[in-house]
Amino acid sequence: MSAEASASQRTVSGPPLVGVLALQGDFEAHERMLHAIGVRTRQVRVPADLDGLDALVLPGGESTVMSLGVAREGLAEPLRALAARGLPMFGTCAGMIMLDREHLGILDVVAERNAFGRQLHSFEASFELDGVPGGPVHAIFIRAPWISEYGPGVSVLAAVDGHPVAVRQGRVLALSFHPELTGEERLHRFFLSLAGLLPEPAKED
Amino acid sequence: MSTNGHIARDESTFTTKAGLAEMLKGGVIMDVVTPEQARIAEAAGAAAVMALERVPADIRRDGGVARMSDPEMIKGIQEAVSIPVMAKARIGHFAEAQVLEALEVDYIDESEVLTPADTANHIDKWAFKAPFVCGATNLGEALRRIGEGAAMIRSKGEAGTGDIVNAVTHLRKIRSEIRWLTVLGPEELASAAKELQAPLPLVRQVAADGKLPVVLFCAGGIATPADASLVMQLGAEGVFVGSGIFKSSNPEQRARAIVEATTHYADPERVAAASTGLGAAMESIETSKLGAEQLLSPRGW
């Protein structure tokens, strides 16, 4: 817990700064959600972009493209080091895959790619998600992964037909679906709240 | 855990169709004609592959009627890679599209690169579970395709030339017509819709949002990393590269370089590094030297 505490000691005042991995995918949709909530964002393409972040989002996209990009840019070690120091991280779909044991190894899970099938089996569904009040979450799954294995430190927050699709480990949150595409702000708020970064509700731009 | 029981799923909605295009953003979609090429494309960082029998440069050279690819070839490519696999149907050839949907391709390209099957009508794309991408040379054409159910648009350019000029023209046209709509008054939009030959509700939506309601990629003539950077700076949200990769002297390296330049399109030093030592680009054709009957981009209505 001390690592988490040190990472949460922000030295800069003003709205939190959340990095969004911008190698490929729907990173701009995440930025729109975060701006609407009142936090600042920075697109992350190279290690220098990671300096001074309060949290990091790994967006949806193609995980093979992101993996190759992470390797090309030398981002894997800096990302693992930040995770070890307790930087809060939030992955959606390909971002969930990037966080798993077989990729960055930040989440103690195995994400099975395209587990729900090809694009014809992409779907929308609504369900309750532990820790997110206000009724069912409407979720969009696109060639989505599910969690096929997870360690004891991982909490499953929601499942579809018995397959975990939302997991949390400390201040790392991963979803198989895309709240950034449905305008569902509660998941981004939930993450920022886990990260201790949620702006005051009265905030107006 | 909150949810153990069966959850009702709503499959293949317009949101899931347009959503896959959102996932492809910032990426490069590469034409491939064999499973081996598909594997090379995936390993180089393609966000998706377009499975077809001949790349546009060869279709242009060979002439004759260009049709949907052999299902066996498409299946071989689907088995070779884990990224989305797209395939082309002829304009208006809904039976080819039905075959591609039965093969579970991830996106159908109703493409002017193939020989059109209908001289007046495009496919009714609302009738399909598979999403469609369509080409456009201007905003009206893009909105007509979206009105027919397309979930992604690509500017057409001139496929198989290696000449970027028409890609630039079409992208600039679409973007400038979008900007034009945003400054019109509400009472002027019906007239604008008539001028664009586009559905009024979509014209209103574009005027309000300042962008297309679906993702816009650029296609047709991209041959170099700098070409990718150019069209991304002009507002493309990703690129299709047809003949430009596997008709070049070093496809694997060029594919990686175009992926890198698409990610770092706004950083000239990175585009310069990606452009270095790539060998020869594809054999190219100057579009302005082509006769009207040799142009592919006017196909579509």
Short mmCIF file of C-alpha atoms in Angstrom, two decimals:
data_model
loop_
_atom_site.label_atom_id
_atom_site.label_comp_id
_atom_site.label_asym_id
_atom_site.label_seq_id
_atom_site.Cartn_x
_atom_site.Cartn_y
_atom_site.Cartn_z
CA MET A 1 0.00 0.00 0.00
CA SER A 2 2.92 2.36 0.60
CA ALA A 3 3.76 2.30 -3.11
CA GLU A 4 0.20 3.30 -3.94
CA ALA A 5 0.32 6.06 -1.34
CA SER A 6 3.52 7.54 -2.74
CA ALA A 7 2.22 7.50 -6.30
CA SER A 8 -0.91 9.32 -5.23
CA GLN A 9 1.01 12.22 -3.70
CA ARG A 10 0.56 14.69 -6.50
CA THR A 11 3.06 17.49 -6.58
CA VAL A 12 1.29 19.64 -9.16
CA SER A 13 -1.95 21.44 -8.38
CA GLY A 14 -4.87 21.73 -10.74
CA PRO A 15 -6.81 19.01 -12.50
CA PRO A 16 -5.16 15.57 -12.63
CA LEU A 17 -3.21 14.63 -15.74
CA VAL A 18 -4.15 11.26 -17.22
CA GLY A 19 -2.04 9.75 -20.00
CA VAL A 20 -3.77 7.89 -22.83
CA LEU A 21 -1.67 5.41 -24.78
CA ALA A 22 -1.97 6.73 -28.34
CA LEU A 23 -0.10 4.21 -30.49
CA GLN A 24 -3.35 3.14 -32.20
CA GLY A 25 -7.04 2.73 -31.40
CA ASP A 26 -9.83 4.81 -29.88
CA PHE A 27 -7.66 6.94 -27.62
CA GLU A 28 -9.46 10.16 -28.59
CA ALA A 29 -12.77 8.72 -27.36
CA HIS A 30 -11.17 8.15 -23.95
CA GLU A 31 -9.83 11.70 -23.96
CA ARG A 32 -13.33 13.08 -24.67
CA MET A 33 -14.72 11.14 -21.70
CA LEU A 34 -11.95 12.33 -19.39
CA HIS A 35 -12.29 15.95 -20.52
CA ALA A 36 -16.04 15.79 -19.87
CA ILE A 37 -15.31 14.68 -16.31
CA GLY A 38 -12.82 17.52 -15.86
CA VAL A 39 -9.38 15.95 -16.00
CA ARG A 40 -6.54 16.81 -18.36
CA THR A 41 -5.11 14.24 -20.75
CA ARG A 42 -1.87 13.66 -22.63
CA GLN A 43 -1.36 11.32 -25.59
CA VAL A 44 1.43 8.85 -24.86
CA ARG A 45 3.54 7.57 -27.77
CA VAL A 46 7.09 7.57 -26.38
CA PRO A 47 8.55 7.04 -22.87
CA ALA A 48 9.07 10.80 -22.31
CA ASP A 49 5.28 11.26 -22.54
CA LEU A 50 4.94 9.28 -19.29
CA ASP A 51 6.62 11.92 -17.12
CA GLY A 52 4.40 13.40 -14.44
CA LEU A 53 1.24 11.41 -15.14
CA ASP A 54 -1.30 10.74 -12.40
CA ALA A 55 -2.82 7.74 -14.19
CA LEU A 56 -2.74 5.95 -17.54
CA VAL A 57 -5.48 4.68 -19.86
CA LEU A 58 -4.81 1.87 -22.35
CA PRO A 59 -7.53 2.23 -25.01
CA GLY A 60 -9.35 -0.11 -27.33
CA GLY A 61 -7.77 -0.96 -30.67
CA GLU A 62 -5.81 -3.89 -32.03
CA SER A 63 -3.63 -5.47 -29.35
CA THR A 64 -1.13 -6.80 -31.91
CA VAL A 65 -0.54 -3.27 -33.19
CA MET A 66 -0.18 -1.90 -29.66
CA SER A 67 2.21 -4.70 -28.63
CA LEU A 68 4.44 -4.01 -31.62
CA GLY A 69 4.26 -0.28 -30.90
CA VAL A 70 5.15 -0.75 -27.22
CA ALA A 71 8.17 -2.83 -28.27
CA ARG A 72 9.22 -0.37 -31.01
CA GLU A 73 9.02 2.63 -28.67
CA GLY A 74 10.67 0.92 -25.67
CA LEU A 75 7.58 1.52 -23.53
CA ALA A 76 7.30 -1.89 -21.84
CA GLU A 77 9.87 -1.37 -19.07
CA PRO A 78 8.81 2.19 -18.19
CA LEU A 79 5.17 1.06 -18.04
CA ARG A 80 6.02 -1.88 -15.76
CA ALA A 81 8.09 0.39 -13.53
CA LEU A 82 5.22 2.88 -13.23
CA ALA A 83 2.80 0.07 -12.43
CA ALA A 84 5.18 -1.22 -9.75
CA ARG A 85 5.21 2.28 -8.23
CA GLY A 86 1.42 2.20 -8.07
CA LEU A 87 0.39 4.34 -11.04
CA PRO A 88 -3.33 3.70 -11.57
CA MET A 89 -4.08 2.11 -14.94
CA PHE A 90 -7.31 1.53 -16.85
CA GLY A 91 -7.49 -0.76 -19.89
CA THR A 92 -10.45 -1.34 -22.20
CA CYS A 93 -10.57 -4.31 -24.62
CA ALA A 94 -7.14 -4.29 -26.30
CA GLY A 95 -5.99 -2.30 -23.24
CA MET A 96 -7.11 -5.19 -21.02
CA ILE A 97 -5.06 -7.57 -23.18
CA MET A 98 -2.02 -5.30 -22.95
CA LEU A 99 -2.19 -5.42 -19.14
CA ASP A 100 -2.39 -9.24 -18.85
CA ARG A 101 0.31 -11.76 -17.89
CA GLU A 102 1.24 -12.51 -21.50
CA HIS A 103 1.80 -8.87 -22.45
CA LEU A 104 2.88 -6.21 -19.92
CA GLY A 105 2.24 -8.52 -16.96
CA ILE A 106 0.70 -5.72 -14.88
CA LEU A 107 -2.58 -7.55 -14.16
CA ASP A 108 -2.51 -11.10 -12.80
CA VAL A 109 -4.95 -12.35 -15.45
CA VAL A 110 -4.93 -14.06 -18.83
CA ALA A 111 -7.12 -12.32 -21.40
CA GLU A 112 -8.31 -14.52 -24.23
CA ARG A 113 -8.38 -12.51 -27.47
CA ASN A 114 -11.52 -12.42 -29.64
CA ALA A 115 -13.11 -14.79 -27.12
CA PHE A 116 -16.67 -13.84 -28.07
CA GLY A 117 -15.95 -14.49 -31.75
CA ARG A 118 -15.54 -12.54 -34.96
CA GLN A 119 -17.16 -9.17 -35.66
CA LEU A 120 -20.55 -10.72 -36.53
CA HIS A 121 -20.77 -11.72 -32.85
CA SER A 122 -19.94 -8.29 -31.49
CA PHE A 123 -22.81 -7.18 -29.25
CA GLU A 124 -24.33 -4.76 -26.79
CA ALA A 125 -25.60 -5.84 -23.36
CA SER A 126 -26.56 -4.36 -20.00
CA PHE A 127 -25.55 -5.69 -16.58
CA GLU A 128 -24.69 -4.66 -13.05
CA LEU A 129 -21.07 -3.95 -12.24
CA ASP A 130 -19.82 -4.26 -8.65
CA GLY A 131 -18.80 -0.91 -7.23
CA VAL A 132 -20.67 1.11 -9.87
CA PRO A 133 -23.98 2.35 -8.48
CA GLY A 134 -26.88 3.69 -10.52
CA GLY A 135 -28.24 0.57 -12.18
CA PRO A 136 -27.04 -1.60 -15.06
CA VAL A 137 -24.14 -0.49 -17.23
CA HIS A 138 -24.77 -0.51 -20.98
CA ALA A 139 -21.74 -2.11 -22.59
CA ILE A 140 -20.51 -2.56 -26.16
CA PHE A 141 -18.30 -5.58 -26.92
CA ILE A 142 -16.31 -5.53 -30.17
CA ARG A 143 -14.40 -8.70 -31.05
CA ALA A 144 -13.96 -8.65 -27.31
CA PRO A 145 -11.70 -10.63 -24.99
CA TRP A 146 -12.72 -12.25 -21.73
CA ILE A 147 -10.63 -13.24 -18.74
CA SER A 148 -9.85 -16.96 -18.86
CA GLU A 149 -7.61 -17.10 -15.75
CA TYR A 150 -6.98 -14.80 -12.82
CA GLY A 151 -4.93 -14.78 -9.62
CA PRO A 152 -6.11 -14.38 -6.02
CA GLY A 153 -5.47 -10.62 -5.93
CA VAL A 154 -7.96 -9.99 -8.73
CA SER A 155 -11.62 -9.11 -8.10
CA VAL A 156 -14.15 -9.92 -10.81
CA LEU A 157 -16.64 -7.04 -11.03
CA ALA A 158 -18.86 -8.39 -13.80
CA ALA A 159 -19.18 -11.43 -16.04
CA VAL A 160 -21.09 -12.33 -19.17
CA ASP A 161 -22.31 -15.93 -19.27
CA GLY A 162 -19.78 -16.86 -16.60
CA HIS A 163 -16.80 -15.18 -18.29
CA PRO A 164 -15.23 -12.26 -16.41
CA VAL A 165 -15.43 -9.01 -18.42
CA ALA A 166 -14.54 -6.47 -15.72
CA VAL A 167 -11.69 -6.99 -13.25
CA ARG A 168 -9.83 -4.95 -10.69
CA GLN A 169 -6.51 -5.48 -8.97
CA GLY A 170 -5.65 -2.67 -6.58
CA ARG A 171 -5.79 0.49 -8.66
CA VAL A 172 -5.71 -1.27 -12.01
CA LEU A 173 -9.08 -1.67 -13.74
CA ALA A 174 -9.68 -3.61 -16.95
CA LEU A 175 -12.84 -4.05 -19.03
CA SER A 176 -13.63 -6.20 -22.07
CA PHE A 177 -15.98 -3.50 -23.34
CA HIS A 178 -15.90 0.17 -24.36
CA PRO A 179 -17.48 2.74 -22.02
CA GLU A 180 -15.60 5.36 -24.07
CA LEU A 181 -17.88 4.65 -27.04
CA THR A 182 -21.25 4.64 -25.30
CA GLY A 183 -20.88 7.87 -23.35
CA GLU A 184 -21.15 5.85 -20.13
CA GLU A 185 -19.18 8.12 -17.77
CA ARG A 186 -19.61 5.97 -14.67
CA LEU A 187 -16.73 3.61 -15.50
CA HIS A 188 -14.25 6.45 -16.03
CA ARG A 189 -15.50 8.04 -12.79
CA PHE A 190 -15.14 4.67 -11.04
CA PHE A 191 -11.54 4.41 -12.25
CA LEU A 192 -10.68 7.99 -11.25
CA SER A 193 -12.25 7.34 -7.87
CA LEU A 194 -10.10 4.18 -7.41
CA ALA A 195 -7.13 6.31 -8.41
CA GLY A 196 -8.05 9.06 -5.94
CA LEU A 197 -8.28 11.53 -8.82
CA LEU A 198 -11.99 12.22 -9.19
CA PRO A 199 -12.54 15.99 -9.46
CA GLU A 200 -15.12 17.67 -7.23
CA PRO A 201 -18.61 17.24 -8.70
CA ALA A 202 -19.21 20.99 -8.62
CA LYS A 203 -16.39 21.61 -11.09
CA GLU A 204 -17.38 23.60 -14.16
CA ASP A 205 -15.24 24.53 -17.13
CA MET B 1 -19.78 -10.80 -8.74
CA SER B 2 -23.04 -9.26 -9.84
CA THR B 3 -23.83 -11.21 -12.93
CA ASN B 4 -23.73 -14.96 -13.26
CA GLY B 5 -26.89 -15.59 -15.22
CA HIS B 6 -27.42 -15.41 -18.96
CA ILE B 7 -27.35 -11.87 -20.31
CA ALA B 8 -29.38 -10.81 -23.33
CA ARG B 9 -27.11 -9.81 -26.21
CA ASP B 10 -27.99 -7.45 -29.02
CA GLU B 11 -25.65 -8.55 -31.83
CA SER B 12 -24.44 -6.60 -34.88
CA THR B 13 -25.99 -3.24 -34.08
CA PHE B 14 -24.92 -0.13 -35.95
CA THR B 15 -22.97 0.79 -32.80
CA THR B 16 -20.93 -2.42 -32.93
CA LYS B 17 -20.39 -1.96 -36.68
CA ALA B 18 -19.20 1.63 -36.39
CA GLY B 19 -17.38 0.66 -33.19
CA LEU B 20 -15.02 -1.73 -34.99
CA ALA B 21 -13.96 1.16 -37.22
CA GLU B 22 -13.23 3.16 -34.05
CA MET B 23 -10.90 0.33 -33.00
CA LEU B 24 -9.04 0.55 -36.31
CA LYS B 25 -8.33 4.29 -35.94
CA GLY B 26 -4.73 5.38 -36.18
CA GLY B 27 -4.02 2.12 -37.95
CA VAL B 28 -3.03 0.82 -41.36
CA ILE B 29 -5.23 -1.62 -43.30
CA MET B 30 -3.18 -3.56 -45.82
CA ASP B 31 -4.19 -5.39 -49.02
CA VAL B 32 -2.96 -8.99 -49.06
CA VAL B 33 -3.42 -11.75 -51.62
CA THR B 34 -2.04 -14.79 -49.73
CA PRO B 35 -1.99 -16.08 -46.12
CA GLU B 36 1.78 -15.51 -46.13
CA GLN B 37 1.32 -11.84 -47.01
CA ALA B 38 -1.35 -11.59 -44.31
CA ARG B 39 1.11 -12.91 -41.72
CA ILE B 40 3.76 -10.42 -42.86
CA ALA B 41 1.22 -7.59 -42.64
CA GLU B 42 0.11 -8.61 -39.14
CA ALA B 43 3.70 -8.95 -37.91
CA ALA B 44 4.48 -5.50 -39.29
CA GLY B 45 1.59 -3.90 -37.37
CA ALA B 46 -1.40 -3.89 -39.73
CA ALA B 47 -4.63 -3.09 -37.85
CA ALA B 48 -6.55 -5.23 -40.36
CA VAL B 49 -6.00 -6.88 -43.72
CA MET B 50 -8.04 -6.67 -46.92
CA ALA B 51 -8.15 -10.12 -48.51
CA LEU B 52 -8.30 -10.00 -52.30
CA GLU B 53 -7.10 -11.99 -55.30
CA ARG B 54 -5.24 -9.20 -57.04
CA VAL B 55 -4.06 -5.86 -55.68
CA PRO B 56 -5.45 -2.85 -57.56
CA ALA B 57 -2.25 -2.32 -59.56
CA ASP B 58 -2.64 -5.81 -61.02
CA ILE B 59 -6.38 -5.40 -61.61
CA ARG B 60 -5.53 -2.22 -63.52
CA ARG B 61 -2.82 -3.99 -65.54
CA ASP B 62 -4.79 -7.17 -66.27
CA GLY B 63 -8.11 -5.58 -67.17
CA GLY B 64 -11.25 -7.72 -67.47
CA VAL B 65 -13.97 -8.06 -64.85
CA ALA B 66 -12.70 -7.90 -61.26
CA ARG B 67 -14.90 -9.87 -58.83
CA MET B 68 -15.12 -10.96 -55.21
CA SER B 69 -12.24 -13.25 -54.18
CA ASP B 70 -12.39 -17.04 -53.98
CA PRO B 71 -13.80 -18.02 -50.53
CA GLU B 72 -10.98 -20.52 -50.09
CA MET B 73 -8.42 -17.72 -50.32
CA ILE B 74 -10.39 -15.60 -47.83
CA LYS B 75 -10.66 -18.53 -45.40
CA GLY B 76 -6.93 -19.18 -45.66
CA ILE B 77 -6.24 -15.58 -44.68
CA GLN B 78 -8.78 -15.71 -41.83
CA GLU B 79 -6.95 -18.76 -40.46
CA ALA B 80 -3.54 -17.12 -40.84
CA VAL B 81 -4.14 -14.00 -38.72
CA SER B 82 -5.97 -12.83 -35.59
CA ILE B 83 -6.57 -9.23 -36.72
CA PRO B 84 -9.81 -8.30 -38.57
CA VAL B 85 -10.11 -9.56 -42.14
CA MET B 86 -11.94 -7.44 -44.68
CA ALA B 87 -12.95 -8.43 -48.21
CA LYS B 88 -14.36 -6.64 -51.26
CA ALA B 89 -17.71 -7.02 -52.99
CA ARG B 90 -18.63 -5.34 -56.29
CA ILE B 91 -20.76 -2.19 -56.08
CA GLY B 92 -24.39 -3.30 -55.94
CA HIS B 93 -23.54 -7.02 -55.88
CA PHE B 94 -25.47 -7.95 -52.75
CA ALA B 95 -25.08 -11.69 -53.41
CA GLU B 96 -21.30 -11.35 -53.19
CA ALA B 97 -21.82 -9.45 -49.94
CA GLN B 98 -24.07 -12.27 -48.67
CA VAL B 99 -21.27 -14.76 -49.41
CA LEU B 100 -18.73 -12.60 -47.56
CA GLU B 101 -21.10 -12.34 -44.59
CA ALA B 102 -21.55 -16.14 -44.62
CA LEU B 103 -17.75 -16.41 -44.45
CA GLU B 104 -17.88 -14.13 -41.38
CA VAL B 105 -15.49 -11.54 -42.76
CA ASP B 106 -15.16 -8.70 -40.26
CA TYR B 107 -15.82 -5.86 -42.75
CA ILE B 108 -17.13 -5.79 -46.32
CA ASP B 109 -15.71 -3.18 -48.68
CA GLU B 110 -18.25 -2.32 -51.38
CA SER B 111 -15.47 -1.27 -53.68
CA GLU B 112 -15.01 0.66 -56.91
CA VAL B 113 -11.77 -1.29 -57.39
CA LEU B 114 -13.91 -4.23 -58.52
CA THR B 115 -16.09 -3.96 -61.61
CA PRO B 116 -19.52 -2.55 -60.62
CA ALA B 117 -22.47 -4.95 -60.82
CA ASP B 118 -25.20 -2.29 -60.75
CA THR B 119 -25.07 1.04 -62.56
CA ALA B 120 -27.65 2.78 -60.36
CA ASN B 121 -27.86 1.17 -56.92
CA HIS B 122 -25.48 0.36 -54.15
CA ILE B 123 -26.03 -2.54 -51.73
CA ASP B 124 -28.69 -2.03 -49.05
CA LYS B 125 -26.20 -2.33 -46.23
CA TRP B 126 -28.87 -2.14 -43.50
CA ALA B 127 -29.92 -5.66 -44.56
CA PHE B 128 -26.60 -7.11 -43.34
CA LYS B 129 -25.12 -8.07 -39.98
CA ALA B 130 -21.61 -7.54 -41.33
CA PRO B 131 -20.40 -3.93 -41.35
CA PHE B 132 -19.55 -2.14 -44.61
CA VAL B 133 -16.91 0.37 -45.58
CA CYS B 134 -17.50 2.38 -48.77
CA GLY B 135 -15.46 4.83 -50.81
CA ALA B 136 -16.32 8.48 -51.38
CA THR B 137 -14.90 11.35 -53.39
CA ASN B 138 -16.97 14.05 -51.69
CA LEU B 139 -19.29 14.59 -48.73
CA GLY B 140 -22.52 13.89 -50.60
CA GLU B 141 -21.23 10.51 -51.75
CA ALA B 142 -20.07 9.69 -48.19
CA LEU B 143 -23.48 10.58 -46.73
CA ARG B 144 -25.35 8.60 -49.39
CA ARG B 145 -23.30 5.53 -48.44
CA ILE B 146 -23.91 6.13 -44.72
CA GLY B 147 -27.60 6.54 -45.50
CA GLU B 148 -27.46 3.09 -47.13
CA GLY B 149 -25.91 1.68 -43.95
CA ALA B 150 -22.13 2.04 -44.34
CA ALA B 151 -20.42 2.09 -40.92
CA MET B 152 -17.08 3.44 -42.17
CA ILE B 153 -15.98 5.67 -45.05
CA ARG B 154 -12.72 5.80 -46.95
CA SER B 155 -11.82 8.56 -49.34
CA LYS B 156 -11.29 6.84 -52.69
CA GLY B 157 -8.17 8.33 -54.19
CA GLU B 158 -7.10 6.41 -57.30
CA ALA B 159 -6.32 2.81 -56.40
CA GLY B 160 -3.36 1.02 -57.91
CA THR B 161 -1.50 4.12 -59.05
CA GLY B 162 0.87 4.96 -56.20
CA ASP B 163 -0.12 8.57 -56.93
CA ILE B 164 -1.44 10.39 -53.84
CA VAL B 165 -3.01 13.31 -55.72
CA ASN B 166 -6.60 12.06 -55.87
CA ALA B 167 -6.50 10.88 -52.26
CA VAL B 168 -5.60 14.43 -51.27
CA THR B 169 -8.27 15.93 -53.54
CA HIS B 170 -11.02 13.67 -52.17
CA LEU B 171 -10.02 14.04 -48.53
CA ARG B 172 -9.77 17.82 -48.83
CA LYS B 173 -13.15 17.93 -50.59
CA ILE B 174 -14.88 15.91 -47.87
CA ARG B 175 -13.29 17.93 -45.08
CA SER B 176 -13.98 21.32 -46.67
CA GLU B 177 -17.62 20.43 -47.39
CA ILE B 178 -17.99 19.42 -43.72
CA ARG B 179 -16.58 22.81 -42.66
CA TRP B 180 -18.96 24.54 -45.09
CA LEU B 181 -21.98 22.84 -43.47
CA THR B 182 -20.94 23.95 -39.98
CA VAL B 183 -21.26 27.65 -40.89
CA LEU B 184 -24.68 27.39 -42.56
CA GLY B 185 -27.86 28.44 -40.81
CA PRO B 186 -30.47 25.75 -40.06
CA GLU B 187 -32.73 27.10 -42.83
CA GLU B 188 -29.92 26.63 -45.37
CA LEU B 189 -29.35 22.94 -44.68
CA ALA B 190 -32.19 21.60 -46.83
CA SER B 191 -30.77 23.41 -49.83
CA ALA B 192 -27.30 22.14 -48.94
CA ALA B 193 -28.65 18.57 -48.75
CA LYS B 194 -30.13 19.01 -52.21
CA GLU B 195 -26.84 20.35 -53.56
CA LEU B 196 -24.87 17.49 -51.96
CA GLN B 197 -27.52 14.93 -52.98
CA ALA B 198 -27.38 13.68 -49.41
CA PRO B 199 -30.05 12.77 -46.83
CA LEU B 200 -31.10 15.85 -44.84
CA PRO B 201 -30.96 14.22 -41.37
CA LEU B 202 -27.31 13.26 -41.98
CA VAL B 203 -26.55 16.75 -43.33
CA ARG B 204 -28.01 18.22 -40.12
CA GLN B 205 -25.95 15.83 -38.02
CA VAL B 206 -22.69 16.71 -39.81
CA ALA B 207 -23.48 20.43 -39.55
CA ALA B 208 -23.96 20.07 -35.78
CA ASP B 209 -20.98 17.78 -35.11
CA GLY B 210 -18.45 19.13 -37.62
CA LYS B 211 -17.49 15.57 -38.50
CA LEU B 212 -18.81 12.50 -40.27
CA PRO B 213 -21.00 10.25 -38.11
CA VAL B 214 -18.60 7.35 -38.84
CA VAL B 215 -14.83 6.93 -39.02
CA LEU B 216 -13.08 8.35 -42.11
CA PHE B 217 -9.99 6.60 -43.51
CA CYS B 218 -7.99 7.49 -46.61
CA ALA B 219 -7.29 5.10 -49.48
CA GLY B 220 -6.00 5.06 -53.04
CA GLY B 221 -2.41 5.96 -53.84
CA ILE B 222 -0.57 5.78 -50.51
CA ALA B 223 2.92 4.44 -51.26
CA THR B 224 5.27 5.98 -48.68
CA PRO B 225 5.44 6.86 -44.96
CA ALA B 226 5.26 10.56 -45.92
CA ASP B 227 2.06 9.86 -47.91
CA ALA B 228 0.53 8.39 -44.73
CA SER B 229 1.66 11.39 -42.69
CA LEU B 230 0.22 13.78 -45.31
CA VAL B 231 -3.27 12.29 -45.31
CA MET B 232 -3.34 11.92 -41.51
CA GLN B 233 -2.47 15.63 -41.22
CA LEU B 234 -5.29 16.35 -43.68
CA GLY B 235 -7.76 14.68 -41.30
CA ALA B 236 -7.80 10.99 -42.19
CA GLU B 237 -8.31 8.82 -39.11
CA GLY B 238 -6.29 5.93 -40.56
CA VAL B 239 -5.08 4.61 -43.92
CA PHE B 240 -5.66 1.82 -46.40
CA VAL B 241 -2.58 0.75 -48.32
CA GLY B 242 -3.37 -1.38 -51.33
CA SER B 243 -0.63 -2.03 -53.84
CA GLY B 244 1.81 0.24 -52.01
CA ILE B 245 3.25 -2.43 -49.72
CA PHE B 246 3.43 -5.74 -51.56
CA LYS B 247 4.31 -4.09 -54.90
CA SER B 248 7.34 -2.39 -53.32
CA SER B 249 10.87 -3.84 -53.22
CA ASN B 250 10.84 -4.55 -49.47
CA PRO B 251 7.25 -5.09 -48.28
CA GLU B 252 7.95 -6.01 -44.67
CA GLN B 253 10.12 -2.99 -43.96
CA ARG B 254 7.80 -0.63 -45.87
CA ALA B 255 4.79 -1.97 -43.99
CA ARG B 256 6.49 -1.31 -40.62
CA ALA B 257 7.55 2.15 -41.80
CA ILE B 258 4.03 3.15 -42.87
CA VAL B 259 2.63 1.90 -39.54
CA GLU B 260 5.23 3.96 -37.66
CA ALA B 261 4.57 7.05 -39.77
CA THR B 262 0.81 6.72 -39.22
CA THR B 263 1.28 6.68 -35.43
CA HIS B 264 3.84 9.53 -35.47
CA TYR B 265 2.33 11.41 -38.43
CA ALA B 266 2.72 14.78 -36.71
CA ASP B 267 6.42 14.25 -35.90
CA PRO B 268 8.56 14.90 -39.03
CA GLU B 269 11.69 13.45 -37.43
CA ARG B 270 9.94 10.14 -36.86
CA VAL B 271 8.49 10.16 -40.38
CA ALA B 272 12.01 10.92 -41.72
CA ALA B 273 13.45 7.99 -39.76
CA ALA B 274 10.69 5.70 -41.00
CA SER B 275 11.29 6.82 -44.61
CA THR B 276 15.00 6.01 -44.58
CA GLY B 277 16.43 3.10 -46.59
CA LEU B 278 13.17 1.54 -47.70
CA GLY B 279 14.24 0.66 -51.24
CA ALA B 280 12.01 1.27 -54.25
CA ALA B 281 8.35 2.21 -53.89
CA MET B 282 5.78 0.49 -56.08
CA GLU B 283 5.89 1.10 -59.80
CA SER B 284 3.61 4.08 -60.13
CA ILE B 285 1.31 5.71 -62.65
CA GLU B 286 0.64 9.43 -62.86
CA THR B 287 -3.13 9.70 -62.45
CA SER B 288 -3.45 12.71 -64.74
CA LYS B 289 -2.06 10.60 -67.61
CA LEU B 290 -4.89 8.06 -67.28
CA GLY B 291 -7.85 8.24 -69.63
CA ALA B 292 -11.31 8.79 -68.15
CA GLU B 293 -12.21 5.14 -68.83
CA GLN B 294 -9.19 3.99 -66.80
CA LEU B 295 -10.20 5.82 -63.61
CA LEU B 296 -11.77 3.77 -60.82
CA SER B 297 -12.85 6.59 -58.49
CA PRO B 298 -15.82 7.81 -60.64
CA ARG B 299 -17.46 4.39 -60.13
CA GLY B 300 -20.24 4.80 -57.54
CA TRP B 301 -23.45 6.78 -57.69
#
